Structures are given as structure tokens and as C-alpha cells.
Short mmCIF file of C-alpha atoms in Angstrom, two decimals:
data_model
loop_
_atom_site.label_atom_id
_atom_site.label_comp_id
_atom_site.label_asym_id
_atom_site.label_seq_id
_atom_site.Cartn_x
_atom_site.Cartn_y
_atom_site.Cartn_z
CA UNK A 153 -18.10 -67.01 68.90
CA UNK A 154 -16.64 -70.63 69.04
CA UNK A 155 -19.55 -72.38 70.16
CA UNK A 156 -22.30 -70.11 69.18
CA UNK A 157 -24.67 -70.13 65.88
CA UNK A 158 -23.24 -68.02 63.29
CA UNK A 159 -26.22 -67.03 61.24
CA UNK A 160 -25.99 -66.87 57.47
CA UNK A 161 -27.51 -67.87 54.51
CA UNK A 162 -26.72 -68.96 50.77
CA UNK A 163 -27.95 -66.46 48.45
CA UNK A 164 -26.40 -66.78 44.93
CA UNK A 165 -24.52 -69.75 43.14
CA UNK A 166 -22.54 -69.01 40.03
CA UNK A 167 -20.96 -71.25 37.80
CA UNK A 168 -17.75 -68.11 36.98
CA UNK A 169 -15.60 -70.36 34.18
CA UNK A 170 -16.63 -74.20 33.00
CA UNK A 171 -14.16 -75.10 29.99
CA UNK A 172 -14.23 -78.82 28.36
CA UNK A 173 -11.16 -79.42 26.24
CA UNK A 174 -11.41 -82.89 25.44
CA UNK A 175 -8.62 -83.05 22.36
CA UNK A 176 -6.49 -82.78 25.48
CA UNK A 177 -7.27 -85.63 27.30
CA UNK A 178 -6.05 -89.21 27.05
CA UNK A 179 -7.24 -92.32 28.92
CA UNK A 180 -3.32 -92.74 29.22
CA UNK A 181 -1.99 -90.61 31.05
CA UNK A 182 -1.80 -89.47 34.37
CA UNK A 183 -4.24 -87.32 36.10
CA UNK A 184 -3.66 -84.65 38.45
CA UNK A 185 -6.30 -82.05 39.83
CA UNK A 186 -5.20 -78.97 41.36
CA UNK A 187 -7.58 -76.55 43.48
CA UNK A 188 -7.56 -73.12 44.36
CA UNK A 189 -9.71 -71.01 46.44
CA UNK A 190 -10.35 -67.26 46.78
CA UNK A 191 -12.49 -65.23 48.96
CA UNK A 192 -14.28 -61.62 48.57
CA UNK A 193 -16.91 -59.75 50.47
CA UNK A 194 -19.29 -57.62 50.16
CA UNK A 195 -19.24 -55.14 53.27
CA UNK A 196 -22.47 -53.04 52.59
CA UNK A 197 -24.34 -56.39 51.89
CA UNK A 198 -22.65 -58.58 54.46
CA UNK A 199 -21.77 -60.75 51.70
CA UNK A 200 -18.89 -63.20 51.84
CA UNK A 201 -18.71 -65.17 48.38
CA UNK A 202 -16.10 -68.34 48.20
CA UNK A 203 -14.63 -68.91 45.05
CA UNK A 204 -13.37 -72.59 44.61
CA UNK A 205 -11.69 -73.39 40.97
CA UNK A 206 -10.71 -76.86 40.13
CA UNK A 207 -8.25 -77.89 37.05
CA UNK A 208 -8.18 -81.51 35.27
CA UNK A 209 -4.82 -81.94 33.65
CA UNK A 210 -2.46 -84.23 32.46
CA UNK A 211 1.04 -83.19 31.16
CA UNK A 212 0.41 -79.79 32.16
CA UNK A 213 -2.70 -79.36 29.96
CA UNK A 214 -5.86 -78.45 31.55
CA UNK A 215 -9.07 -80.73 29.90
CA UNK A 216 -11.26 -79.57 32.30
CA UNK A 217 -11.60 -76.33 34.50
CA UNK A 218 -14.55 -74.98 36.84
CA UNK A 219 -14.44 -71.99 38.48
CA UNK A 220 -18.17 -71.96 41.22
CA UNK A 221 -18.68 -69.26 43.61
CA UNK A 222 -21.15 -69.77 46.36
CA UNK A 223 -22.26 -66.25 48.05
CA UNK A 224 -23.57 -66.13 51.70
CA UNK A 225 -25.11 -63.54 53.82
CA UNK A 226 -23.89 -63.37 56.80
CA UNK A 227 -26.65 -62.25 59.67
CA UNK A 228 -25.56 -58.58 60.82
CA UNK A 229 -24.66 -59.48 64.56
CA UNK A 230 -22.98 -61.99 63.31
CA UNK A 231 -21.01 -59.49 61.30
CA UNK A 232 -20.60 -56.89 63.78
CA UNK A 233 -19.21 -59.92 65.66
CA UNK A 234 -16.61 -60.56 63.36
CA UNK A 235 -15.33 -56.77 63.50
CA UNK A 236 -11.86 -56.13 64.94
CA UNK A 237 -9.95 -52.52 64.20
CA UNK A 238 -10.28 -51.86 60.55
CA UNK A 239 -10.88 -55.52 59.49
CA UNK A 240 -13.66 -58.50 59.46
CA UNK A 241 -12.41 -61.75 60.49
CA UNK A 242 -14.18 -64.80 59.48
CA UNK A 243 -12.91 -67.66 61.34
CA UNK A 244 -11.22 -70.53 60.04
CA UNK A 245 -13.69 -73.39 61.30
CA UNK A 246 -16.56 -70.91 59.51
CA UNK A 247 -14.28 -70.66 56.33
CA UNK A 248 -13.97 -74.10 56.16
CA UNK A 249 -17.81 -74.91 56.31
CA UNK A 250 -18.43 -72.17 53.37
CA UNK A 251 -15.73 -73.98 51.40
CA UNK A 252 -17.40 -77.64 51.77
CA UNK A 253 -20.66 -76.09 51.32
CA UNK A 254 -19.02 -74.49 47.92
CA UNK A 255 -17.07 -77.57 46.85
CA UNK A 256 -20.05 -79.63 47.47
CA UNK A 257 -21.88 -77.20 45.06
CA UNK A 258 -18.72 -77.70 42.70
CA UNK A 259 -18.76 -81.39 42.71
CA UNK A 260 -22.48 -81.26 41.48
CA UNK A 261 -22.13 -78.79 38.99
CA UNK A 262 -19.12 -80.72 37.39
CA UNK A 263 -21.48 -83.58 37.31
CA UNK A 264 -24.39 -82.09 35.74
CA UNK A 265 -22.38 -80.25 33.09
CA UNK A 266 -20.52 -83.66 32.17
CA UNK A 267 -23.50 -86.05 32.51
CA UNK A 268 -24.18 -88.14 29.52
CA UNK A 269 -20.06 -87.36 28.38
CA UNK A 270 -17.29 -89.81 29.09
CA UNK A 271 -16.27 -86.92 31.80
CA UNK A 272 -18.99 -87.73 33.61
CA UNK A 273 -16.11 -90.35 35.17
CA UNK A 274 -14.29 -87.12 36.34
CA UNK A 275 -15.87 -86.29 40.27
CA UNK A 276 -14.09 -83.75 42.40
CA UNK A 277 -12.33 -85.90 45.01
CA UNK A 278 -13.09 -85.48 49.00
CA UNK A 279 -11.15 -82.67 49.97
CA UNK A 280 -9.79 -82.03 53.83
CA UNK A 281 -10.78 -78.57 53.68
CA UNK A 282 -9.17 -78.00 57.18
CA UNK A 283 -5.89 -78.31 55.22
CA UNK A 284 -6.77 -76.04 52.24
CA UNK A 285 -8.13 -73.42 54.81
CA UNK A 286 -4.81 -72.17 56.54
CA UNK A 287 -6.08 -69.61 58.73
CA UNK A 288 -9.22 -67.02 59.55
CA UNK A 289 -9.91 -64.95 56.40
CA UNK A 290 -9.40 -61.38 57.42
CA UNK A 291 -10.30 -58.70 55.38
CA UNK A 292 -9.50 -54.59 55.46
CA UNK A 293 -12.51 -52.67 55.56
CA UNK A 294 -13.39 -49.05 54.93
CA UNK A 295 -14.84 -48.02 57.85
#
């Protein structure tokens, strides 16, 4: 499957959590911005939905936090494809498009929820998303 097209398509985006705390920000202090991802399907649906959550903090106290989830259908040979015993194994190189396709999505929903705010100087970072993405996401299925 290396080498061939793996069909899919985005279907839903959904801003889950967007939480502005601004009494706990300070131009002061240091920033740090953590991120966490999570992945769920869908198996009647072929549906494989990346969840991507980003926290703004400083001192250990979040001022900003996003939580997008970007949903994809994944083409049925394409899912059949991805079948091995009682699991569906998305690769790691197609994992790590979805996620740059999601934090992409992120990065612009962060900026329109922020625009005309002094947060608006807060943009998601570049991410290497081959070293977020550890490994093929592999999933038990009821078959």
C-alpha cells in the first residue's frame, strides 16, 4: 500500500473544547505549548477522526486550550486494505498526513477564534508530525 493512492476524504470538522482564560496570562512569563493527539474510528462508516488538542500555559496554567477533530472517510478498498486478523491498521506515513491535515485545521481555527484579541499573537507552531506519530494506529475491531 506504500506507494499506492489511499482514497479518503474529509467529511466533518469540529471544534470539541476552545477555552480563553486570559486572567491567566502574562506578557512575562514563559510560554510553553503542549500537544496531544488521539485517534477513533468509526468501523461501520469507515470513519477515522484525529483528535489534536493544544494547551497555552505558563506556570502550569493553561490560558488557552483547543481541542479540533478532523473526520475522514476512508474509501472501502482502501479499508479492506488496511484489515489484518481482528484489527485495522492505518499506517504511520497515512497517520501522519491526517494529523497535518488536522493541525493545519487547528492552526486556523485558533486564529479565527482569537482574531481581533491580543491572542491573535498565539499561532500553533510547525510541528514534525513524523515525531508525534510513533507508529501505525491499529485498532481492534468486532468482526
Amino acid at each position: 500500500m506504500e506507494n499506492e493512492s489511499i482514497g479518503f476524504a474529509l467529511v466533518a470538522i469540529k471544534t470539541e473544547q476552545f477555552a480563553l482564560f486570559e486572567e491567566k496570562y502574562s506578557s512575562k512569563k514563559e510560554l510553553n505549548i503542549t500537544t496531544s493527539l488521539e485517534f477513533k474510528i468509526n468501523e461501520e462508516q469507515k470513519l477515522i477522526g484525529v483528535f489534536a488538542t493544544f494547551t497555552f500555559e505558563q506556570s502550569k496554567k493553561i490560558f488557552i486550550k483547543i481541542q479540533v477533530s478532523c473526520h475522514f472517510n476512508i474509501e472501502p478498498n482502501t479499508w479492506t486494505s488496511f484489515l489484518k486478523d481482528n484489527n485495522v491498521v492505518f499506517p504511520k506515513n497515512f497517520i501522519c498526513h491526517l494529523t497535518m491535515l488536522t493541525i493545519g485545521t487547528s492552526r486556523g481555527i485558533l486564529h479565527a477564534k482569537t482574531e481581533g484579541t491580543e491572542f491573535n499573537k498565539f499561532i500553533l507552531p510547525t510541528i514534525n508530525v513524523n515525531q508525534l506519530v510513533e507508529k501505525d494506529a491499529e485498532f481492534i475491531i468486532n468482526i
